[in-house]
Amino acid sequence: MEDRLSAIANQMRSSTLFGGAASIIPLRVHLVTMGCAKNEVDSADMASKLLDYGCVVADEPDDADCIIVNTCSFIQAATEESIEAVFDMCGLDNVRSGDAKVVVAGCMPSRYGNDLRVSLPEVRTFVPCSKEDNIVGVVAELFPGRLAPSKREGMASEASVYVKISDGCDRFCSFCTIPFIRGRYRSFTFGQINADVSRAVASGAREVVLIAQDTGRWGNDFSDPSSLSWLLSSLARKHPHTWFRVMYIQPEGVTDDLLDVIARYDNIVNYIDVPFQHASQRLLASMNRTGSGREYLALLERVRERVPGITVRTTLIAGYPGETEEEFNELCEFVEEAEFDYVGVFPYSQEEGTRAARLDSQIDEDEKLERAARLRDIADSISYARVAQRIGERVEVLVLGREEDGQLYGRARMQAPDVDGVVYLSEGDVGDVVDVVIGDTLMYDMESE
Ligand code: SF4
């Protein structure tokens, strides 16, 4: 995703104004993105819109006229990091002298609204998620006469891109702030999604990763309902040379139809990411989620039967309010039995405004961290062993780039971006899919022979 922003940045650097606007001095914009891939997509969209209005990128915030910090506020730790980033920007000489203006966008203004105006007076304006589409209007108001429509060339894309298929969430899990920050669930239309995918493919993307807060619900909210399996098969047919991967499918979204589509199309990677969060039925009910460890194990059996060899990822929470030692052990046993390929483990975070935050039975901070570490160790030992089983296997790898030390790397079908490790390679061109044999592994990473 950083590469996508760089691609946009390169375009922004070289963009020229045309027609009557030729005398405008292009506005230099620097974007800082905090948080997850969904935020990266939003930043790339904002950058793209500003590019259409003649802005140019400033690599460094010190060189910018406008600094946009796209914040994350999903949990307290993320909010603190975002505030730190805003303070850093506000402390720059060009901002203190009034030559540059700071805009704070994304989840933090959505979550905290007007309170931020009081606590962050140095910030010129706040743009909640729901207003990001109008970033051009916001920036134009701050810099009158500096933005005008601009013509630009097609943009070079990175080899792997994220495409958002919906926004918001209706599930209201008791621990989660997202429905309050991002609003109710709304699927993007097939036309919108296909346009994003087509643009990325035309400019060089070889993998499209579909993301949302709840991808499995896609299409349910249309007057003529549709489904993720339909969306995925339609995209796979239209773009037969592109890998498709879907992240964040809630357990209810794992339908037989979806699994059959994953199994049927060679260009849909055999990979599924299902956030289970816990295994205790009592705690899942308290989280406002359905299911139990036993049901989830049955679900996994169905997944592995219908798509042999599929890679499974999940995320889990340790230390949810009221989690007893027995319930925590139940979660550990579930992880051992489920044999996930990859697991994200998070200590429960008490978030203001959520139902779980008001429960009396909050667990001591150290205990939460200790449980998360124990769970992490169990999950890691299983994951490392499963990764090591790949030694000697022939796999396809999408070549992505070079590390700072020059080492070439890519990702195999079983590895999602940013979370599952990479494959180190000895040769290949960025954007190519190469066949390699896995020679060695180190924790999550693999090395070609
Ligand atoms: S499904 Fe995910 S985004 Fe939606 S409320 Fe639950 S944890 Fe939050």
Coordinates of C-alpha atoms and ligand atoms in Angstrom, one line a residue:
M1 CA 0.0 0.0 0.0
E2 CA 2.9 2.3 0.7
D3 CA 3.8 1.7 -2.9
R4 CA 0.4 2.7 -4.0
L5 CA 0.8 6.0 -2.2
S6 CA 4.3 6.4 -3.7
A7 CA 2.8 5.8 -7.2
I8 CA 0.2 8.5 -6.5
A9 CA 3.0 10.6 -5.0
N10 CA 5.1 10.3 -8.2
Q11 CA 2.1 11.3 -10.2
M12 CA 1.4 14.2 -7.9
R13 CA 5.0 15.3 -8.3
S14 CA 4.8 15.4 -12.0
S15 CA 1.2 16.6 -12.4
T16 CA 0.7 19.9 -14.3
L17 CA -2.2 22.2 -14.4
F18 CA -3.7 23.1 -17.7
G19 CA -5.9 25.7 -19.4
G20 CA -6.7 28.8 -17.4
A21 CA -5.3 27.3 -14.3
A22 CA -1.7 27.2 -15.6
S23 CA -0.6 30.1 -13.4
I24 CA -1.6 28.5 -10.1
I25 CA 1.2 27.4 -7.9
P26 CA 0.5 23.8 -7.1
L27 CA -0.4 23.1 -3.5
R28 CA 2.2 20.8 -1.9
V29 CA 0.4 18.1 0.2
H30 CA 1.9 15.6 2.6
L31 CA -0.2 12.7 3.8
V32 CA 0.5 10.7 7.0
T33 CA -1.5 7.5 7.4
M34 CA -2.1 5.7 10.7
G35 CA -3.8 2.4 11.3
C36 CA -4.9 -0.4 9.0
A37 CA -5.2 -1.2 5.3
K38 CA -8.7 0.3 5.1
N39 CA -7.2 3.7 6.1
E40 CA -4.4 3.2 3.6
V41 CA -7.1 2.9 0.9
D42 CA -8.9 6.0 2.1
S43 CA -5.6 8.0 2.1
A44 CA -4.8 6.8 -1.4
D45 CA -8.3 7.9 -2.5
M46 CA -7.9 11.3 -0.9
A47 CA -4.4 11.7 -2.5
S48 CA -5.9 10.7 -5.9
K49 CA -8.7 13.3 -5.6
L50 CA -6.2 16.0 -4.7
L51 CA -4.0 15.0 -7.6
D52 CA -7.0 15.5 -9.9
Y53 CA -7.0 19.1 -8.6
G54 CA -3.4 19.9 -9.4
C55 CA -1.8 19.2 -6.0
V56 CA 1.8 17.9 -5.8
V57 CA 3.2 15.7 -3.2
A58 CA 5.7 16.9 -0.6
D59 CA 7.9 13.9 0.4
E60 CA 8.6 15.6 3.7
P61 CA 6.1 17.4 5.9
D62 CA 8.5 20.3 6.3
D63 CA 8.1 21.0 2.5
A64 CA 4.3 20.9 2.5
D65 CA 1.7 23.6 2.4
C66 CA -1.0 21.2 3.7
I67 CA -0.3 18.2 6.0
I68 CA -3.2 15.6 6.2
V69 CA -3.0 13.2 9.1
N70 CA -5.4 10.3 8.4
T71 CA -5.9 8.9 11.9
C72 CA -6.9 5.6 13.5
S73 CA -9.0 5.5 16.6
F74 CA -10.1 1.8 16.7
I75 CA -8.5 1.3 20.1
Q76 CA -7.0 3.6 22.7
A77 CA -3.4 2.7 21.7
A78 CA -4.1 3.7 18.1
T79 CA -5.7 7.0 19.2
E80 CA -2.6 7.8 21.2
E81 CA -0.3 7.1 18.3
S82 CA -2.5 9.3 16.0
I83 CA -2.4 12.2 18.5
E84 CA 1.3 11.8 18.7
A85 CA 1.5 12.0 14.9
V86 CA -0.7 15.2 15.0
F87 CA 1.5 16.8 17.7
D88 CA 4.6 16.0 15.6
M89 CA 3.2 17.7 12.6
C90 CA 1.9 20.7 14.6
G91 CA 5.4 21.1 16.1
L92 CA 7.1 21.6 12.7
D93 CA 8.6 25.0 11.9
N94 CA 6.5 25.5 8.8
V95 CA 3.3 24.8 10.8
R96 CA 4.2 26.9 13.8
S97 CA 5.1 29.8 11.4
G98 CA 1.7 29.5 9.7
D99 CA 3.2 28.6 6.3
A100 CA 1.6 25.1 6.5
K101 CA -1.8 23.9 7.7
V102 CA -2.6 20.6 9.4
V103 CA -5.8 18.7 8.6
V104 CA -6.8 15.8 10.7
A105 CA -8.9 13.2 8.9
G106 CA -10.4 9.7 9.5
C107 CA -11.5 7.8 12.5
M108 CA -10.4 10.2 15.3
P109 CA -12.7 13.1 14.2
S110 CA -15.4 10.5 13.6
R111 CA -15.1 9.2 17.1
Y112 CA -14.4 12.3 19.1
G113 CA -16.1 15.0 17.0
N114 CA -16.0 18.6 18.3
D115 CA -14.0 17.6 21.5
L116 CA -11.0 17.6 19.3
R117 CA -11.4 21.3 18.3
V118 CA -10.8 22.2 22.0
S119 CA -7.9 19.8 22.6
L120 CA -6.1 20.3 19.3
P121 CA -6.5 24.0 18.5
E122 CA -3.4 24.0 16.2
V123 CA -5.3 21.8 13.7
R124 CA -7.0 23.9 11.0
T125 CA -9.8 21.5 10.3
F126 CA -11.2 18.1 11.0
V127 CA -12.5 15.7 8.3
P128 CA -14.4 12.7 9.7
C129 CA -14.6 9.5 7.5
S130 CA -18.0 10.5 6.2
K131 CA -16.6 13.7 4.8
E132 CA -13.4 12.4 3.2
D133 CA -15.0 12.2 -0.2
N134 CA -15.1 16.0 -0.1
I135 CA -11.4 16.4 0.7
V136 CA -10.9 18.6 -2.3
G137 CA -13.6 21.0 -1.1
V138 CA -12.1 21.1 2.4
V139 CA -8.6 21.8 1.2
A140 CA -9.8 24.3 -1.4
E141 CA -11.5 26.2 1.5
L142 CA -8.3 26.3 3.4
F143 CA -6.3 27.4 0.4
P144 CA -8.5 29.6 -1.7
G145 CA -7.5 29.8 -5.4
R146 CA -4.9 27.0 -5.1
L147 CA -6.8 24.1 -6.5
A148 CA -8.1 23.6 -10.0
P149 CA -9.0 20.6 -12.2
S150 CA -5.8 19.0 -13.6
K151 CA -5.2 16.5 -16.3
R152 CA -3.0 13.5 -15.5
E153 CA -1.6 10.4 -17.0
G154 CA -2.7 6.9 -16.0
M155 CA -1.0 5.9 -12.8
A156 CA 1.5 3.1 -12.4
S157 CA 0.1 0.7 -9.7
E158 CA 1.9 -1.6 -7.3
A159 CA 1.7 -5.3 -7.8
S160 CA -0.7 -5.9 -5.0
V161 CA -3.5 -3.5 -4.1
Y162 CA -6.3 -3.3 -1.6
V163 CA -9.9 -2.5 -2.8
K164 CA -12.6 -1.7 -0.3
I165 CA -16.0 -3.3 -1.0
S166 CA -18.1 -1.7 1.7
D167 CA -17.8 0.6 4.7
G168 CA -19.2 0.6 8.2
C169 CA -20.6 -2.2 10.3
D170 CA -24.0 -3.2 11.7
R171 CA -22.8 -6.0 14.1
F172 CA -22.1 -3.9 17.2
C173 CA -19.8 -6.3 18.8
S174 CA -19.7 -5.2 22.4
F175 CA -15.9 -4.4 22.4
C176 CA -15.8 -2.5 19.1
T177 CA -15.9 1.2 18.2
I178 CA -16.1 0.7 14.5
P179 CA -20.0 1.0 14.1
F180 CA -19.8 4.3 15.9
I181 CA -16.9 5.6 13.9
R182 CA -17.7 4.3 10.5
G183 CA -21.5 4.2 10.6
R184 CA -23.9 1.6 9.3
Y185 CA -22.9 -1.1 6.8
R186 CA -23.1 0.0 3.2
S187 CA -21.9 -2.1 0.3
F188 CA -20.3 -0.4 -2.6
T189 CA -21.9 -1.3 -5.9
F190 CA -20.4 -3.8 -8.2
G191 CA -19.8 -1.0 -10.8
Q192 CA -17.7 1.0 -8.2
I193 CA -15.7 -2.1 -7.1
N194 CA -15.1 -3.3 -10.7
A195 CA -14.0 0.2 -11.7
D196 CA -11.4 0.2 -8.9
V197 CA -10.3 -3.3 -9.8
S198 CA -10.1 -2.6 -13.5
R199 CA -8.1 0.6 -12.9
A200 CA -5.6 -1.2 -10.7
V201 CA -5.3 -4.2 -13.1
A202 CA -4.8 -1.8 -16.1
S203 CA -2.0 -0.1 -14.3
G204 CA -0.1 -3.3 -13.4
A205 CA -1.7 -4.9 -10.3
R206 CA -1.5 -8.7 -10.2
E207 CA -3.2 -9.2 -6.9
V208 CA -6.4 -7.5 -5.6
V209 CA -7.1 -7.8 -1.9
L210 CA -10.8 -7.2 -1.1
I211 CA -11.3 -5.6 2.3
A212 CA -14.1 -4.1 4.4
Q213 CA -15.1 -4.3 8.1
D214 CA -17.4 -7.3 7.2
T215 CA -16.7 -8.6 3.7
G216 CA -19.0 -11.6 4.0
R217 CA -22.1 -9.3 4.2
W218 CA -21.4 -7.7 0.9
G219 CA -24.6 -7.2 -1.1
N220 CA -27.1 -8.0 1.7
D221 CA -28.1 -4.4 1.9
F222 CA -29.0 -4.0 -1.8
S223 CA -32.7 -3.8 -2.7
D224 CA -32.0 -6.7 -4.9
P225 CA -29.6 -8.6 -2.6
S226 CA -26.4 -10.1 -3.8
S227 CA -23.5 -12.0 -2.2
L228 CA -19.8 -12.0 -1.8
S229 CA -19.6 -15.3 -3.7
W230 CA -21.3 -13.6 -6.7
L231 CA -19.0 -10.6 -6.4
L232 CA -15.9 -12.7 -6.2
S233 CA -16.8 -15.1 -9.1
S234 CA -17.7 -12.1 -11.3
L235 CA -14.4 -10.3 -10.6
A236 CA -12.4 -13.5 -11.1
R237 CA -14.1 -14.1 -14.5
K238 CA -13.6 -10.5 -15.6
H239 CA -9.9 -10.4 -14.5
P240 CA -8.6 -14.0 -15.1
H241 CA -4.9 -13.1 -14.7
T242 CA -5.4 -11.3 -11.3
W243 CA -5.2 -13.0 -7.9
F244 CA -8.2 -12.2 -5.7
R245 CA -8.0 -12.5 -1.9
V246 CA -10.7 -11.6 0.6
M247 CA -10.0 -10.5 4.2
Y248 CA -12.3 -10.2 7.3
I249 CA -15.1 -12.7 6.6
Q250 CA -17.2 -13.0 9.8
P251 CA -18.1 -16.7 10.6
E252 CA -21.7 -16.2 9.4
G253 CA -20.3 -15.1 6.0
V254 CA -18.5 -18.4 5.3
T255 CA -21.2 -20.0 3.1
D256 CA -20.8 -23.2 1.1
D257 CA -21.3 -21.0 -2.1
L258 CA -18.4 -18.9 -1.1
L259 CA -16.1 -21.8 -0.4
D260 CA -17.1 -23.4 -3.7
V261 CA -16.3 -20.2 -5.6
I262 CA -12.9 -20.1 -3.8
A263 CA -12.3 -23.7 -4.8
R264 CA -13.5 -23.3 -8.4
Y265 CA -11.5 -20.3 -9.6
D266 CA -7.7 -20.7 -9.9
N267 CA -7.2 -17.0 -9.6
I268 CA -9.0 -16.8 -6.2
V269 CA -6.4 -17.7 -3.7
N270 CA -7.2 -20.6 -1.4
Y271 CA -7.0 -18.4 1.7
I272 CA -9.7 -17.4 4.2
D273 CA -9.5 -14.9 7.1
V274 CA -12.3 -15.4 9.6
P275 CA -12.1 -13.4 12.9
F276 CA -13.4 -15.8 15.6
Q277 CA -12.4 -13.6 18.5
H278 CA -13.0 -16.3 21.2
A279 CA -14.2 -19.9 21.7
S280 CA -16.3 -19.6 24.8
Q281 CA -20.0 -19.5 24.0
R282 CA -20.7 -17.4 27.1
L283 CA -18.1 -14.8 26.2
L284 CA -19.1 -14.8 22.5
A285 CA -22.7 -14.1 23.6
S286 CA -21.4 -11.3 25.8
M287 CA -19.5 -9.9 22.8
N288 CA -22.8 -9.9 20.9
R289 CA -21.5 -12.6 18.6
T290 CA -22.9 -16.0 17.8
G291 CA -21.3 -19.4 17.8
S292 CA -19.0 -21.4 20.1
G293 CA -15.6 -23.2 19.8
R294 CA -17.4 -26.4 18.9
E295 CA -19.4 -24.7 16.1
Y296 CA -16.2 -23.0 14.8
L297 CA -14.3 -26.3 14.7
A298 CA -17.2 -27.7 12.6
L299 CA -17.0 -24.6 10.4
L300 CA -13.3 -25.2 9.9
E301 CA -13.8 -28.8 9.0
R302 CA -16.3 -27.7 6.4
V303 CA -13.9 -25.1 5.0
R304 CA -11.0 -27.6 4.8
E305 CA -13.3 -30.3 3.2
R306 CA -14.6 -27.9 0.5
V307 CA -11.3 -26.2 -0.2
P308 CA -8.5 -28.7 0.4
G309 CA -5.2 -27.1 1.4
I310 CA -6.8 -23.8 2.2
T311 CA -4.8 -21.4 4.4
V312 CA -6.8 -20.2 7.4
R313 CA -6.2 -17.0 9.4
T314 CA -8.1 -15.7 12.4
T315 CA -7.9 -13.0 15.1
L316 CA -8.6 -13.6 18.8
I317 CA -9.0 -11.5 21.9
A318 CA -7.5 -12.4 25.3
G319 CA -8.7 -11.0 28.6
Y320 CA -12.2 -10.0 27.6
P321 CA -14.1 -8.8 30.7
G322 CA -15.1 -11.7 32.9
E323 CA -12.9 -14.2 31.0
T324 CA -12.2 -16.9 33.6
E325 CA -9.1 -19.0 33.7
E326 CA -11.2 -21.9 32.4
E327 CA -12.6 -19.9 29.5
F328 CA -9.1 -18.7 28.6
N329 CA -7.9 -22.3 28.7
E330 CA -10.9 -23.2 26.4
L331 CA -9.6 -20.6 24.0
C332 CA -6.0 -22.0 24.1
E333 CA -7.4 -25.6 23.5
F334 CA -9.5 -24.3 20.6
V335 CA -6.3 -22.8 19.0
E336 CA -4.5 -26.0 19.4
E337 CA -7.3 -28.0 17.9
A338 CA -8.1 -25.6 15.1
E339 CA -4.5 -25.5 13.8
F340 CA -4.7 -22.1 12.2
D341 CA -2.0 -21.1 9.7
Y342 CA -1.9 -17.6 11.1
V343 CA -3.4 -16.0 14.1
G344 CA -3.6 -12.3 15.2
V345 CA -3.8 -12.1 19.0
F346 CA -5.0 -8.9 20.8
P347 CA -5.3 -8.2 24.5
Y348 CA -8.8 -6.8 25.1
S349 CA -8.8 -3.0 25.0
Q350 CA -11.4 -1.2 27.1
E351 CA -12.9 1.4 24.8
E352 CA -15.0 4.3 26.0
G353 CA -18.5 4.2 24.7
T354 CA -18.7 0.5 24.1
R355 CA -20.9 -1.9 26.0
A356 CA -18.0 -4.2 27.1
A357 CA -16.2 -1.2 28.6
R358 CA -19.1 -0.8 31.1
L359 CA -18.9 -4.4 32.3
D360 CA -17.8 -4.7 36.0
S361 CA -15.6 -7.7 35.5
Q362 CA -12.6 -5.9 33.7
I363 CA -9.4 -7.9 33.9
D364 CA -6.2 -6.4 35.3
E365 CA -4.0 -5.0 32.5
D366 CA -1.0 -7.1 33.3
E367 CA -3.1 -10.3 33.4
K368 CA -4.6 -9.4 29.9
L369 CA -1.1 -8.9 28.5
E370 CA 0.1 -12.2 30.1
R371 CA -2.8 -14.1 28.7
A372 CA -2.3 -12.6 25.2
A373 CA 1.4 -13.5 25.4
R374 CA 0.5 -17.1 26.4
L375 CA -2.0 -17.4 23.6
R376 CA 0.4 -15.8 21.1
D377 CA 3.1 -18.5 22.0
I378 CA 0.7 -21.3 21.4
A379 CA -0.5 -19.9 18.1
D380 CA 3.0 -19.1 17.0
S381 CA 4.4 -22.6 17.7
I382 CA 1.6 -24.1 15.5
S383 CA 2.0 -21.5 12.8
Y384 CA 5.8 -21.9 12.6
A385 CA 5.4 -25.6 12.3
R386 CA 2.8 -25.2 9.6
V387 CA 5.0 -22.8 7.7
A388 CA 8.0 -25.2 8.0
Q389 CA 5.9 -28.0 6.5
R390 CA 6.1 -26.0 3.2
I391 CA 9.8 -26.7 2.8
G392 CA 10.2 -28.6 -0.5
E393 CA 6.8 -27.4 -1.8
R394 CA 6.6 -25.7 -5.2
V395 CA 4.7 -22.4 -4.9
E396 CA 3.8 -19.4 -7.0
V397 CA 5.2 -16.1 -5.7
L398 CA 4.2 -12.6 -6.7
V399 CA 7.4 -10.6 -6.8
L400 CA 6.8 -7.4 -4.8
G401 CA 10.1 -5.5 -4.4
R402 CA 13.3 -5.3 -2.5
E403 CA 14.0 -4.8 1.2
E404 CA 16.3 -1.9 2.2
D405 CA 19.3 -4.2 2.1
G406 CA 18.5 -5.2 -1.5
Q407 CA 16.9 -8.6 -0.8
L408 CA 14.2 -9.4 -3.3
Y409 CA 10.9 -10.6 -1.8
G410 CA 7.4 -11.5 -2.7
R411 CA 4.3 -13.3 -1.4
A412 CA 2.9 -16.7 -2.1
R413 CA -0.8 -17.4 -2.3
M414 CA -0.9 -18.5 1.3
Q415 CA 0.4 -15.1 2.5
A416 CA -1.8 -12.0 2.9
P417 CA -0.1 -8.6 2.8
D418 CA 1.3 -7.0 6.0
V419 CA 0.4 -9.9 8.3
D420 CA 1.6 -13.4 7.1
G421 CA 5.3 -12.9 6.3
V422 CA 7.0 -13.1 2.8
V423 CA 9.0 -15.3 0.6
Y424 CA 12.6 -14.2 -0.1
L425 CA 13.7 -14.8 -3.6
S426 CA 17.0 -14.8 -5.6
E427 CA 15.6 -13.5 -8.9
G428 CA 12.4 -12.1 -10.5
D429 CA 11.0 -8.9 -11.7
V430 CA 8.5 -6.9 -9.6
G431 CA 4.9 -7.7 -10.7
D432 CA 5.9 -11.2 -12.1
V433 CA 4.5 -14.4 -10.7
V434 CA 7.4 -16.9 -10.4
D435 CA 7.5 -20.6 -9.5
V436 CA 9.8 -21.4 -6.7
V437 CA 10.6 -24.3 -4.3
I438 CA 10.6 -23.3 -0.6
G439 CA 14.1 -24.2 0.7
D440 CA 13.9 -22.9 4.2
T441 CA 11.6 -21.0 6.7
L442 CA 12.2 -18.7 9.6
M443 CA 9.1 -18.2 11.7
Y444 CA 6.5 -16.8 9.2
D445 CA 9.0 -16.0 6.4
M446 CA 10.1 -18.5 3.7
E447 CA 13.1 -18.6 1.5
S448 CA 13.2 -19.9 -2.1
E449 CA 15.7 -22.6 -2.9
Ligands
SF4_1 S1 -17.8 -7.2 13.0 FE1 -15.8 -6.3 13.3 S2 -16.1 -4.1 12.8 FE2 -18.1 -5.0 13.1 S3 -18.6 -4.6 15.2 FE3 -17.7 -6.6 15.2 S4 -15.5 -6.4 15.5 FE4 -16.4 -4.3 15.0

